[in-house]
Amino acid sequence: MKVVDFHCDVLCKLLLDEHLTFQDSKPGSLDVTYERLKAAGTVLQTFAIYIPESLNGRLEPILESVDRFHQRVLICKDMMWVRTAEDLDLCLKTGKIGALLSLEGVDGLQGQLPMLRILHQLGIRAAGITWNHANWAADGVMEPRGGGLTTAGRQLVAECNKLDMIVDVSHLSERSFWDVAELSQKPFIASHSNARAICDHPRNLNDRQIEAIIKQNGMLGITYVPWFVTQADQVVVEDMLRHIEHMCELGGEAHIMMGSDFDGIDKYVSGLTHPGELVTLQEALLRRYSEEQTKRFMSGNALRYLRSNLPPA
C-alpha cells in the first residue's frame, strides 16, 4: 500500500550528528531511513527542517539542513526531490520515493520576507510558522499569553500564498490558527496534530479547528506521538483510530493524511516505532475501514492535495 508521511525530523538528527547516515537502520540511529521507506511502500516523505533551541534564530542552520538533505538524503538511488506537481507525478510514474522539504518554525528568517523567497527557491514547499513558543511571526501553542499573528506574520502568510508555499498550523496558538484561517487564500494543513476531543493535549486540534481545515479543503495529519494519542501509559495503534474516526464524524474523511513525527520522539505507539512497521497501522485500518478508505488515509488524500497545491513547473 502506498504511503505518504507529511512530517519527520530526520534532518535535525543529521544536522546534529555528523556520523549518522540516512541509510543507517541500526538501533539508536534514525527512525526514518532509506531502507525503511522502501520497505513501507513510501511514495512521498516530507522532511521538516527543525532547528533546536541552541541553534535557533539564525539562517545558517536552515541552510545547513538543506545541504544535509542534498548530501545525505537525495544521494540515495531511488529518492527524488519533489518541488512541483509535475515532479510528484513523475515520481509516482517512475516508482521513486518523493522527498519534500518543509520548515518547522520561521525564527531564522528574522522577519525578512526575502529570506522566505530564497528558501522557496531552494525548494522548501511548506512552512510551519512557529514551534511551540513565540517568535517574530506568531505565538506558539505553549506560549502563555496565547497571542495571534503579528503584522509581520500576516505578511508571511500572504507571501506563502503568493509563492504556493503550504502554510502549516501545527504548533500555532489557537488565536494564531484563527488568524491564518481568516487570512489564507490557499488551503492550509496541520501536518502532525490529532483531535483534542479524543486526547486533551494543547498540540491537538479542537473540533472547530478541524472543521475549519476541512471547510478550506486543507489536510489533517494524524501523528504517532503517543502523548498526542492518549493519556494512557500504554498506547496502541487502535488508539490512533479513535482520532481518525472522530475526524471522519466531523466530515474529514477526504482530508486525513499521516504525519508521523518520527525522529522527533523518543517514545512510540506500541508496534509503530519506524516506517517499516506501518503494516501494523494499515492492518488496523483495514479492520475498520474499506481498502479504498485506507488507501486514501495512507496516501491518496495527501497526493490529491499536493497535486492541487504544489506550484506548477
Short mmCIF file of N, CA and C in Angstrom, two decimals, residues 140-262:
data_model
loop_
_atom_site.label_atom_id
_atom_site.label_comp_id
_atom_site.label_asym_id
_atom_site.label_seq_id
_atom_site.Cartn_x
_atom_site.Cartn_y
_atom_site.Cartn_z
N GLY A 140 3.26 30.45 19.59
CA GLY A 140 3.05 29.01 19.52
C GLY A 140 2.06 28.55 20.58
N VAL A 141 1.71 27.28 20.49
CA VAL A 141 0.65 26.75 21.33
C VAL A 141 1.02 26.73 22.81
N MET A 142 2.30 26.73 23.13
CA MET A 142 2.72 26.71 24.53
C MET A 142 3.07 28.09 25.08
N GLU A 143 2.90 29.13 24.27
CA GLU A 143 3.15 30.50 24.74
C GLU A 143 2.00 30.92 25.67
N PRO A 144 2.27 31.25 26.95
CA PRO A 144 1.20 31.51 27.91
C PRO A 144 0.24 32.61 27.50
N ARG A 145 0.72 33.67 26.83
CA ARG A 145 -0.17 34.78 26.51
C ARG A 145 -1.18 34.42 25.42
N GLY A 146 -0.88 33.41 24.61
CA GLY A 146 -1.82 32.96 23.59
C GLY A 146 -2.14 33.99 22.53
N GLY A 147 -1.15 34.77 22.13
CA GLY A 147 -1.38 35.79 21.11
C GLY A 147 -1.53 35.20 19.72
N GLY A 148 -1.85 36.07 18.76
CA GLY A 148 -2.04 35.65 17.38
C GLY A 148 -0.87 36.03 16.50
N LEU A 149 -1.15 36.16 15.21
CA LEU A 149 -0.12 36.57 14.27
C LEU A 149 0.26 38.03 14.50
N THR A 150 1.54 38.32 14.35
CA THR A 150 2.00 39.71 14.34
C THR A 150 1.72 40.30 12.95
N THR A 151 1.97 41.59 12.81
CA THR A 151 1.84 42.21 11.49
C THR A 151 2.77 41.52 10.49
N ALA A 152 4.01 41.23 10.92
CA ALA A 152 4.95 40.53 10.05
C ALA A 152 4.47 39.12 9.74
N GLY A 153 3.83 38.48 10.72
CA GLY A 153 3.29 37.14 10.50
C GLY A 153 2.18 37.13 9.47
N ARG A 154 1.36 38.16 9.49
CA ARG A 154 0.30 38.28 8.48
C ARG A 154 0.90 38.44 7.09
N GLN A 155 1.96 39.22 7.00
CA GLN A 155 2.65 39.38 5.72
C GLN A 155 3.26 38.06 5.26
N LEU A 156 3.74 37.28 6.22
CA LEU A 156 4.31 35.97 5.91
C LEU A 156 3.26 35.05 5.28
N VAL A 157 2.08 34.99 5.86
CA VAL A 157 1.01 34.15 5.32
C VAL A 157 0.67 34.57 3.89
N ALA A 158 0.55 35.88 3.68
CA ALA A 158 0.24 36.37 2.33
C ALA A 158 1.34 35.99 1.34
N GLU A 159 2.59 36.08 1.77
CA GLU A 159 3.70 35.74 0.88
C GLU A 159 3.73 34.23 0.59
N CYS A 160 3.44 33.42 1.59
CA CYS A 160 3.35 31.97 1.37
C CYS A 160 2.29 31.65 0.32
N ASN A 161 1.14 32.30 0.43
CA ASN A 161 0.08 32.11 -0.56
C ASN A 161 0.57 32.49 -1.95
N LYS A 162 1.27 33.61 -2.04
CA LYS A 162 1.77 34.10 -3.33
C LYS A 162 2.76 33.11 -3.95
N LEU A 163 3.57 32.46 -3.10
CA LEU A 163 4.61 31.55 -3.56
C LEU A 163 4.10 30.12 -3.78
N ASP A 164 2.84 29.84 -3.43
CA ASP A 164 2.35 28.46 -3.37
C ASP A 164 3.15 27.64 -2.37
N MET A 165 3.52 28.28 -1.25
CA MET A 165 4.15 27.57 -0.14
C MET A 165 3.06 27.24 0.87
N ILE A 166 2.93 25.97 1.19
CA ILE A 166 1.86 25.50 2.06
C ILE A 166 2.07 26.03 3.48
N VAL A 167 1.02 26.56 4.09
CA VAL A 167 1.08 27.03 5.47
C VAL A 167 0.66 25.89 6.40
N ASP A 168 1.48 25.62 7.40
CA ASP A 168 1.26 24.53 8.35
C ASP A 168 0.94 25.14 9.72
N VAL A 169 -0.24 24.80 10.26
CA VAL A 169 -0.69 25.41 11.52
C VAL A 169 -0.43 24.54 12.75
N SER A 170 0.17 23.34 12.57
CA SER A 170 0.59 22.59 13.75
C SER A 170 1.56 23.46 14.55
N HIS A 171 1.41 23.45 15.85
CA HIS A 171 2.23 24.23 16.81
C HIS A 171 1.72 25.65 17.03
N LEU A 172 0.80 26.15 16.23
CA LEU A 172 0.31 27.52 16.44
C LEU A 172 -0.63 27.61 17.64
N SER A 173 -0.62 28.76 18.32
CA SER A 173 -1.65 29.05 19.31
C SER A 173 -3.01 29.08 18.63
N GLU A 174 -4.06 28.91 19.42
CA GLU A 174 -5.38 28.89 18.81
C GLU A 174 -5.71 30.23 18.15
N ARG A 175 -5.33 31.33 18.78
CA ARG A 175 -5.60 32.63 18.17
C ARG A 175 -4.83 32.79 16.85
N SER A 176 -3.59 32.33 16.82
CA SER A 176 -2.82 32.38 15.58
C SER A 176 -3.47 31.51 14.51
N PHE A 177 -3.97 30.35 14.92
CA PHE A 177 -4.69 29.47 13.99
C PHE A 177 -5.82 30.21 13.31
N TRP A 178 -6.64 30.90 14.12
CA TRP A 178 -7.80 31.57 13.53
C TRP A 178 -7.40 32.76 12.68
N ASP A 179 -6.27 33.38 13.00
CA ASP A 179 -5.75 34.44 12.12
C ASP A 179 -5.39 33.85 10.75
N VAL A 180 -4.73 32.69 10.75
CA VAL A 180 -4.39 32.04 9.48
C VAL A 180 -5.65 31.66 8.73
N ALA A 181 -6.62 31.10 9.44
CA ALA A 181 -7.87 30.68 8.79
C ALA A 181 -8.56 31.87 8.12
N GLU A 182 -8.47 33.04 8.74
CA GLU A 182 -9.09 34.24 8.18
C GLU A 182 -8.29 34.78 6.99
N LEU A 183 -6.97 34.71 7.07
CA LEU A 183 -6.12 35.39 6.09
C LEU A 183 -5.78 34.54 4.87
N SER A 184 -5.59 33.25 5.06
CA SER A 184 -5.04 32.42 3.99
C SER A 184 -6.04 32.26 2.85
N GLN A 185 -5.56 32.51 1.66
CA GLN A 185 -6.38 32.32 0.46
C GLN A 185 -6.17 30.93 -0.14
N LYS A 186 -5.27 30.16 0.44
CA LYS A 186 -4.96 28.81 -0.02
C LYS A 186 -5.27 27.81 1.09
N PRO A 187 -5.61 26.57 0.74
CA PRO A 187 -5.86 25.56 1.78
C PRO A 187 -4.61 25.29 2.60
N PHE A 188 -4.73 25.30 3.92
CA PHE A 188 -3.59 25.07 4.79
C PHE A 188 -3.71 23.71 5.47
N ILE A 189 -2.66 23.31 6.16
CA ILE A 189 -2.62 21.98 6.76
C ILE A 189 -2.23 22.06 8.24
N ALA A 190 -2.55 20.99 8.96
CA ALA A 190 -1.93 20.70 10.25
C ALA A 190 -1.17 19.40 10.03
N SER A 191 0.14 19.50 9.86
CA SER A 191 0.92 18.36 9.39
C SER A 191 1.00 17.22 10.40
N HIS A 192 0.95 17.54 11.70
CA HIS A 192 1.07 16.48 12.71
C HIS A 192 0.36 16.92 13.99
N SER A 193 -0.97 16.80 13.97
CA SER A 193 -1.81 17.13 15.12
C SER A 193 -3.01 16.20 15.14
N ASN A 194 -3.41 15.76 16.32
CA ASN A 194 -4.58 14.88 16.45
C ASN A 194 -5.79 15.65 16.97
N ALA A 195 -6.82 14.93 17.40
CA ALA A 195 -8.09 15.53 17.84
C ALA A 195 -8.11 15.73 19.34
N ARG A 196 -8.31 16.96 19.77
CA ARG A 196 -8.31 17.27 21.21
C ARG A 196 -9.50 16.63 21.92
N ALA A 197 -10.59 16.41 21.21
CA ALA A 197 -11.75 15.78 21.83
C ALA A 197 -11.44 14.35 22.26
N ILE A 198 -10.46 13.73 21.63
CA ILE A 198 -10.08 12.36 21.97
C ILE A 198 -8.93 12.35 22.97
N CYS A 199 -7.98 13.26 22.81
CA CYS A 199 -6.85 13.39 23.74
C CYS A 199 -6.62 14.87 23.99
N ASP A 200 -6.85 15.30 25.22
CA ASP A 200 -6.84 16.72 25.56
C ASP A 200 -5.41 17.21 25.77
N HIS A 201 -4.71 17.38 24.65
CA HIS A 201 -3.35 17.93 24.67
C HIS A 201 -3.35 19.23 23.88
N PRO A 202 -2.63 20.28 24.36
CA PRO A 202 -2.64 21.57 23.65
C PRO A 202 -2.23 21.50 22.19
N ARG A 203 -1.40 20.52 21.83
CA ARG A 203 -0.96 20.41 20.44
C ARG A 203 -2.00 19.81 19.50
N ASN A 204 -3.07 19.27 20.09
CA ASN A 204 -4.14 18.73 19.26
C ASN A 204 -5.16 19.80 18.91
N LEU A 205 -5.97 19.51 17.89
CA LEU A 205 -6.94 20.47 17.37
C LEU A 205 -8.32 20.23 17.97
N ASN A 206 -9.01 21.34 18.31
CA ASN A 206 -10.39 21.17 18.76
C ASN A 206 -11.31 21.01 17.54
N ASP A 207 -12.56 20.71 17.81
CA ASP A 207 -13.48 20.39 16.71
C ASP A 207 -13.66 21.55 15.74
N ARG A 208 -13.72 22.77 16.27
CA ARG A 208 -13.90 23.93 15.39
C ARG A 208 -12.70 24.10 14.46
N GLN A 209 -11.51 23.85 14.99
CA GLN A 209 -10.32 23.95 14.15
C GLN A 209 -10.32 22.87 13.05
N ILE A 210 -10.67 21.66 13.44
CA ILE A 210 -10.75 20.57 12.46
C ILE A 210 -11.75 20.92 11.37
N GLU A 211 -12.90 21.42 11.77
CA GLU A 211 -13.94 21.77 10.79
C GLU A 211 -13.48 22.92 9.89
N ALA A 212 -12.70 23.85 10.44
CA ALA A 212 -12.21 24.97 9.62
C ALA A 212 -11.23 24.48 8.56
N ILE A 213 -10.35 23.54 8.91
CA ILE A 213 -9.42 22.97 7.94
C ILE A 213 -10.18 22.22 6.85
N ILE A 214 -11.17 21.48 7.25
CA ILE A 214 -11.98 20.75 6.27
C ILE A 214 -12.69 21.73 5.34
N LYS A 215 -13.28 22.78 5.90
CA LYS A 215 -14.01 23.77 5.10
C LYS A 215 -13.10 24.42 4.07
N GLN A 216 -11.84 24.64 4.42
CA GLN A 216 -10.89 25.28 3.49
C GLN A 216 -10.20 24.26 2.58
N ASN A 217 -10.65 23.00 2.65
CA ASN A 217 -10.08 21.94 1.81
C ASN A 217 -8.62 21.67 2.12
N GLY A 218 -8.26 21.84 3.42
CA GLY A 218 -6.91 21.56 3.87
C GLY A 218 -6.75 20.12 4.31
N MET A 219 -5.67 19.84 5.03
CA MET A 219 -5.34 18.47 5.40
C MET A 219 -5.03 18.36 6.89
N LEU A 220 -5.36 17.17 7.44
CA LEU A 220 -5.18 16.86 8.85
C LEU A 220 -4.22 15.69 8.97
N GLY A 221 -3.02 15.95 9.51
CA GLY A 221 -2.01 14.91 9.61
C GLY A 221 -2.08 14.18 10.94
N ILE A 222 -2.57 12.94 10.91
CA ILE A 222 -2.60 12.11 12.11
C ILE A 222 -1.17 11.80 12.53
N THR A 223 -0.86 12.10 13.78
CA THR A 223 0.51 11.91 14.25
C THR A 223 0.62 10.74 15.20
N TYR A 224 1.82 10.14 15.25
CA TYR A 224 2.06 8.94 16.05
C TYR A 224 2.66 9.27 17.41
N VAL A 225 2.71 10.53 17.77
CA VAL A 225 3.27 10.93 19.07
C VAL A 225 2.37 10.35 20.17
N PRO A 226 2.88 9.46 21.02
CA PRO A 226 1.99 8.76 21.96
C PRO A 226 1.16 9.67 22.84
N TRP A 227 1.79 10.77 23.35
CA TRP A 227 1.05 11.63 24.27
C TRP A 227 0.06 12.55 23.54
N PHE A 228 0.07 12.55 22.23
CA PHE A 228 -0.99 13.21 21.46
C PHE A 228 -2.12 12.23 21.11
N VAL A 229 -1.88 10.96 21.35
CA VAL A 229 -2.86 9.91 21.00
C VAL A 229 -3.76 9.59 22.19
N THR A 230 -3.16 9.38 23.35
CA THR A 230 -3.93 9.07 24.56
C THR A 230 -3.09 9.40 25.78
N GLN A 231 -3.76 9.62 26.88
CA GLN A 231 -3.06 9.87 28.14
C GLN A 231 -2.74 8.59 28.89
N ALA A 232 -3.14 7.45 28.33
CA ALA A 232 -2.86 6.16 28.95
C ALA A 232 -1.36 5.85 28.88
N ASP A 233 -0.89 5.03 29.79
CA ASP A 233 0.53 4.67 29.82
C ASP A 233 0.92 3.82 28.62
N GLN A 234 0.05 2.89 28.25
CA GLN A 234 0.31 2.02 27.11
C GLN A 234 -0.50 2.52 25.92
N VAL A 235 0.16 2.82 24.82
CA VAL A 235 -0.51 3.37 23.64
C VAL A 235 -0.39 2.36 22.50
N VAL A 236 -1.52 1.99 21.92
CA VAL A 236 -1.55 1.01 20.84
C VAL A 236 -2.14 1.66 19.59
N VAL A 237 -1.94 1.01 18.46
CA VAL A 237 -2.37 1.56 17.18
C VAL A 237 -3.87 1.83 17.16
N GLU A 238 -4.63 0.96 17.80
CA GLU A 238 -6.09 1.14 17.81
C GLU A 238 -6.48 2.47 18.45
N ASP A 239 -5.66 3.00 19.36
CA ASP A 239 -5.95 4.30 19.96
C ASP A 239 -5.90 5.41 18.91
N MET A 240 -5.04 5.26 17.91
CA MET A 240 -4.95 6.27 16.85
C MET A 240 -6.22 6.30 16.02
N LEU A 241 -6.85 5.13 15.88
CA LEU A 241 -8.06 5.05 15.05
C LEU A 241 -9.21 5.86 15.63
N ARG A 242 -9.19 6.09 16.93
CA ARG A 242 -10.24 6.90 17.54
C ARG A 242 -10.17 8.34 17.03
N HIS A 243 -8.96 8.84 16.78
CA HIS A 243 -8.80 10.19 16.23
C HIS A 243 -9.29 10.23 14.78
N ILE A 244 -8.97 9.21 14.01
CA ILE A 244 -9.42 9.15 12.62
C ILE A 244 -10.95 9.08 12.57
N GLU A 245 -11.52 8.25 13.42
CA GLU A 245 -12.98 8.12 13.46
C GLU A 245 -13.64 9.45 13.81
N HIS A 246 -13.07 10.15 14.78
CA HIS A 246 -13.66 11.44 15.19
C HIS A 246 -13.58 12.45 14.06
N MET A 247 -12.45 12.52 13.38
CA MET A 247 -12.32 13.45 12.26
C MET A 247 -13.27 13.09 11.13
N CYS A 248 -13.47 11.80 10.91
CA CYS A 248 -14.44 11.37 9.89
C CYS A 248 -15.86 11.80 10.27
N GLU A 249 -16.19 11.70 11.54
CA GLU A 249 -17.51 12.12 12.01
C GLU A 249 -17.74 13.62 11.79
N LEU A 250 -16.66 14.39 11.78
CA LEU A 250 -16.74 15.84 11.53
C LEU A 250 -16.71 16.17 10.05
N GLY A 251 -16.65 15.14 9.20
CA GLY A 251 -16.64 15.36 7.75
C GLY A 251 -15.28 15.34 7.12
N GLY A 252 -14.29 14.78 7.82
CA GLY A 252 -12.91 14.88 7.37
C GLY A 252 -12.34 13.69 6.63
N GLU A 253 -13.17 12.76 6.19
CA GLU A 253 -12.63 11.54 5.58
C GLU A 253 -11.70 11.83 4.41
N ALA A 254 -12.01 12.85 3.62
CA ALA A 254 -11.20 13.18 2.44
C ALA A 254 -10.03 14.10 2.79
N HIS A 255 -9.83 14.39 4.07
CA HIS A 255 -8.82 15.36 4.49
C HIS A 255 -7.79 14.78 5.46
N ILE A 256 -7.85 13.49 5.69
CA ILE A 256 -6.95 12.84 6.63
C ILE A 256 -5.72 12.31 5.90
N MET A 257 -4.55 12.59 6.49
CA MET A 257 -3.29 12.04 5.99
C MET A 257 -2.47 11.63 7.22
N MET A 258 -1.23 11.25 7.02
CA MET A 258 -0.36 10.83 8.12
C MET A 258 0.79 11.82 8.28
N GLY A 259 1.12 12.13 9.54
CA GLY A 259 2.26 12.99 9.86
C GLY A 259 2.96 12.42 11.08
N SER A 260 3.81 11.45 10.87
CA SER A 260 4.30 10.59 11.95
C SER A 260 5.00 11.32 13.08
N ASP A 261 5.85 12.27 12.77
CA ASP A 261 6.79 12.90 13.71
C ASP A 261 7.89 11.92 14.12
N PHE A 262 8.13 10.88 13.33
CA PHE A 262 9.29 10.02 13.57
C PHE A 262 10.56 10.85 13.63
#
